DNA sequence: CTGCTTGCCTAGACTGTCAATATGAGATTT
DNA sequence: AAATCTCATATTGACAGTCTAGGCAAGCAG
């Protein structure tokens, strides 16, 4: 039945992660939960996408990890946004709005 | 200078092609030109993306091809939207607006 | 102890895009 | 008419990001 389309638009995950770290550090699953919750269940982030993305972002110097303990008393890796990460978030957000404007122009064309 | 990010959002090309065939058949390069023009140069479609996409869409039965002659008197393959293609266009458009709504909710979150 | 949950992590496959290149044919220039 | 330019289709190889489908460790509940 319903052939589900992917829940994420390819290439937006990095931006979403950076955004969800904007105000406070979070651990991996916490980030995924937040994205799902804020989007009101429209977006879901699979773990197989999440962790590679986190390494990517860390390797770029946009986030920084630190071991800590979660609310549930499990050890967890907390990520926080770096200064470069904030700049990157702005850049990606601008790129996103630019591209979506282009797409929406095409979709709106008669 | 600006490290250019990709000009397309991954996974939207099919939708854009279908949309640009909505009113009249076009040939391959004509489709690419149209997308670029309507988006006011924000989006660009490379040939290495275009033709595979066209085959994909044709294989799915969403477009149908026919040989013809272009305005410049060159032979060209004209694609036209099928009934199934119109349905698909609606479905993809809805999916797009749904996903972007989710992303925008995250981006708008405080 | 057993089983459930949380949280991290990895391997493999797949898909869509791009850069680069090739080919053919009509148009243009000389 | 020969050479060159442009239009248009087409293919190839590489690559990046996502997903499915697992596995591992440790805390909690029964």
XYZ file of C-alpha atoms (C1' of nucleotides) in Angstrom:
280
model
C 0.000 0.000 0.000
C 1.117 3.525 0.577
C 4.631 3.659 -0.700
C 5.993 6.039 1.858
C 8.266 8.700 0.565
C 11.293 9.586 2.614
C 10.560 11.674 5.637
C 13.414 14.031 5.084
C 14.490 16.121 2.196
C 17.934 15.003 1.292
C 20.507 17.519 2.392
C 18.509 19.261 5.068
C 19.451 17.041 7.978
C 22.622 18.928 8.863
C 20.710 22.149 9.021
C 18.006 20.643 11.190
C 20.549 19.244 13.617
C 22.390 22.523 13.895
C 19.128 24.309 14.457
C 18.049 21.970 17.217
C 21.292 22.639 19.045
C 20.864 26.362 18.814
C 19.868 26.957 22.402
C 21.161 24.052 24.401
C 23.367 21.018 23.983
C 21.576 17.753 23.376
C 22.540 14.152 22.921
C 21.969 12.178 19.744
C 18.588 10.674 20.353
C 17.507 13.890 22.003
C 18.182 15.718 18.759
C 16.164 13.217 16.773
C 13.304 13.424 19.245
C 13.323 17.183 19.126
C 13.157 17.332 15.342
C 10.313 14.871 15.299
C 8.440 16.696 18.000
C 8.843 20.240 16.709
C 7.845 19.160 13.224
C 4.790 17.543 14.778
C 5.697 14.134 13.493
C 6.186 15.168 9.919
C 9.917 14.545 10.054
C 11.613 11.491 11.444
C 15.341 10.980 11.790
C 16.609 7.434 11.648
C 19.640 6.514 13.670
C 21.451 5.367 10.572
C 21.169 8.913 9.287
C 21.656 10.652 12.586
C 25.035 9.394 13.705
C 26.813 9.741 10.393
C 25.480 13.271 10.261
C 26.797 14.027 13.727
C 30.278 12.826 12.772
C 30.121 14.886 9.631
C 29.231 17.984 11.577
C 31.833 17.358 14.212
C 34.518 16.749 11.591
C 33.621 20.092 10.051
C 34.001 21.751 13.417
C 30.408 22.861 13.565
C 29.529 20.931 16.694
C 31.540 19.636 19.601
C 30.851 16.522 21.632
C 31.208 15.784 25.290
C 30.250 12.775 27.343
C 27.621 13.294 29.954
C 24.658 11.648 31.611
C 21.147 11.808 30.267
C 17.945 12.512 32.168
C 17.458 8.772 32.375
C 20.823 8.293 33.945
C 22.411 6.760 30.870
C 25.697 7.940 29.592
C 25.226 10.021 26.497
C 27.216 12.173 24.170
C 26.132 15.786 24.336
C 26.692 17.941 21.305
C 26.913 21.671 21.356
C 27.086 24.241 18.628
C 30.411 25.954 17.974
C 30.814 29.504 16.738
C 31.542 28.148 13.269
C 28.421 26.040 13.611
C 26.302 29.108 14.190
C 27.649 30.710 11.066
C 27.005 27.531 9.177
C 23.441 27.403 10.412
C 22.814 30.894 9.099
C 24.374 30.018 5.757
C 22.366 26.829 5.383
C 19.165 28.524 6.356
C 19.707 31.193 3.741
C 20.504 28.608 1.135
C 17.384 26.700 2.049
C 15.100 29.672 1.721
C 16.686 30.600 -1.557
C 16.266 27.169 -3.068
C 12.728 26.719 -1.813
C 11.876 30.071 -3.302
C 13.118 28.773 -6.648
C 11.124 25.590 -6.334
C 8.020 27.395 -5.265
C 8.273 29.705 -8.230
C 8.225 26.713 -10.523
C 5.363 25.123 -8.643
C 3.400 28.362 -8.745
C 3.926 28.902 -12.437
C 0.882 28.655 -14.624
C 34.214 33.286 -2.811
C 30.975 31.477 -2.409
C 31.413 27.793 -2.269
C 28.435 26.958 -4.345
C 25.995 24.532 -2.899
C 24.014 22.334 -5.209
C 21.420 24.129 -7.235
C 18.724 21.599 -6.638
C 17.231 20.011 -3.612
C 17.738 16.304 -3.968
C 14.523 14.539 -4.810
C 12.622 17.469 -6.228
C 13.715 17.171 -9.817
C 11.011 14.740 -10.830
C 8.387 17.049 -9.464
C 9.848 20.032 -11.253
C 9.945 18.194 -14.540
C 6.372 17.023 -14.231
C 5.312 20.526 -13.352
C 7.028 22.053 -16.333
C 5.165 19.658 -18.613
C 1.837 20.536 -17.114
C 0.575 22.677 -19.948
C 2.478 21.646 -23.002
C 4.917 18.994 -24.163
C 8.547 20.008 -24.184
C 11.812 18.429 -25.166
C 14.631 17.719 -22.733
C 16.672 20.872 -22.919
C 13.479 22.874 -23.131
C 12.461 21.479 -19.759
C 15.791 22.386 -18.219
C 15.637 25.876 -19.688
C 12.148 26.379 -18.391
C 13.018 25.378 -14.849
C 15.992 27.670 -14.861
C 14.045 30.541 -16.285
C 10.948 30.302 -14.098
C 13.081 29.982 -10.989
C 14.901 33.097 -12.146
C 18.219 31.345 -12.279
C 18.067 29.917 -8.805
C 17.742 26.363 -10.065
C 19.830 24.735 -12.728
C 19.383 21.264 -14.174
C 22.443 19.539 -15.535
C 22.111 17.143 -18.433
C 23.535 14.306 -16.408
C 20.588 14.707 -14.074
C 18.001 15.542 -16.663
C 18.101 12.532 -18.925
C 18.202 9.878 -16.237
C 15.249 11.626 -14.652
C 13.338 11.581 -17.905
C 13.918 7.852 -18.290
C 12.850 7.316 -14.744
C 9.632 9.206 -15.283
C 8.933 7.482 -18.551
C 9.560 4.063 -17.026
C 7.054 4.907 -14.330
C 4.534 5.830 -16.972
C 4.277 9.428 -15.859
C 5.464 10.933 -19.098
C 5.461 9.748 -22.673
C 7.996 10.578 -25.324
C 7.626 11.272 -28.996
C 10.113 12.371 -31.595
C 9.529 15.744 -33.135
C 11.290 18.799 -34.382
C 12.340 21.694 -32.212
C 11.883 25.378 -32.892
C 15.416 25.398 -34.221
C 14.571 22.663 -36.635
C 16.559 20.040 -34.766
C 15.048 16.668 -34.020
C 14.089 16.400 -30.414
C 12.215 14.129 -28.109
C 9.055 15.746 -26.854
C 7.699 14.586 -23.535
C 4.153 14.937 -22.445
C 2.440 14.307 -19.182
C 0.220 11.248 -18.896
C -2.870 10.991 -16.738
C -0.857 9.053 -14.192
C 1.745 11.782 -14.368
C -0.789 14.385 -13.402
C -1.788 12.396 -10.381
C 1.839 11.963 -9.488
C 2.450 15.673 -9.787
C -0.331 16.357 -7.325
C 0.998 13.744 -4.933
C 4.544 15.047 -5.097
C 3.433 18.608 -4.641
C 1.491 17.676 -1.552
C 4.414 15.756 -0.192
C 6.691 18.680 -0.844
C 4.496 21.162 0.960
C 4.093 18.801 3.851
C 7.814 18.239 4.283
C 8.696 21.881 3.891
C 6.127 22.691 6.498
C 7.893 20.320 8.861
C 11.279 21.806 8.099
C 10.022 25.326 8.459
C 8.528 24.503 11.815
C 11.925 23.397 13.009
C 13.610 26.430 11.534
C 11.054 28.705 13.134
C 11.353 27.135 16.550
C 12.834 29.257 19.268
C 18.378 -13.509 36.489
C 15.468 -12.050 32.567
C 13.711 -8.825 29.786
C 12.853 -4.010 28.470
C 14.546 0.490 27.456
C 17.907 3.960 26.462
C 21.647 5.409 23.898
C 25.547 4.797 20.834
C 27.352 2.880 16.737
C 28.323 0.349 12.112
C 27.892 -2.141 7.561
C 25.862 -2.572 3.250
C 22.885 -1.267 -0.253
C 20.573 2.067 -2.871
C 19.289 6.327 -5.132
C 19.771 10.798 -7.248
C 22.957 14.152 -8.693
C 26.930 15.917 -11.098
C 31.084 16.428 -14.143
C 32.823 14.920 -18.120
C 32.463 13.149 -22.387
C 30.548 11.358 -26.763
C 27.708 11.441 -30.908
C 24.853 13.209 -34.576
C 22.646 16.571 -37.260
C 21.116 21.073 -38.717
C 22.836 25.919 -39.103
C 26.351 29.212 -40.172
C 30.395 30.973 -41.989
C 34.005 31.170 -45.349
C 31.223 22.579 -50.261
C 34.114 22.423 -46.293
C 34.819 23.705 -41.776
C 32.907 25.209 -37.668
C 29.359 26.193 -34.444
C 25.275 25.119 -31.897
C 21.404 22.213 -30.472
C 20.023 18.102 -28.504
C 20.251 13.469 -26.940
C 22.810 10.144 -24.397
C 26.199 7.558 -21.288
C 29.717 6.861 -17.922
C 31.922 6.988 -13.431
C 32.148 8.921 -9.092
C 30.096 10.464 -4.943
C 27.249 11.891 -1.024
C 23.375 11.218 2.025
C 19.851 8.232 3.532
C 17.815 3.915 4.999
C 17.420 -0.936 6.616
C 18.996 -3.832 9.649
C 21.415 -5.049 12.585
C 24.839 -5.117 17.240
C 26.716 -3.534 21.886
C 26.504 -1.684 26.656
C 24.382 -0.248 30.696
C 20.508 1.072 33.817
C 15.855 -0.285 35.489
C 11.824 -3.375 36.639
C 9.855 -7.664 37.447
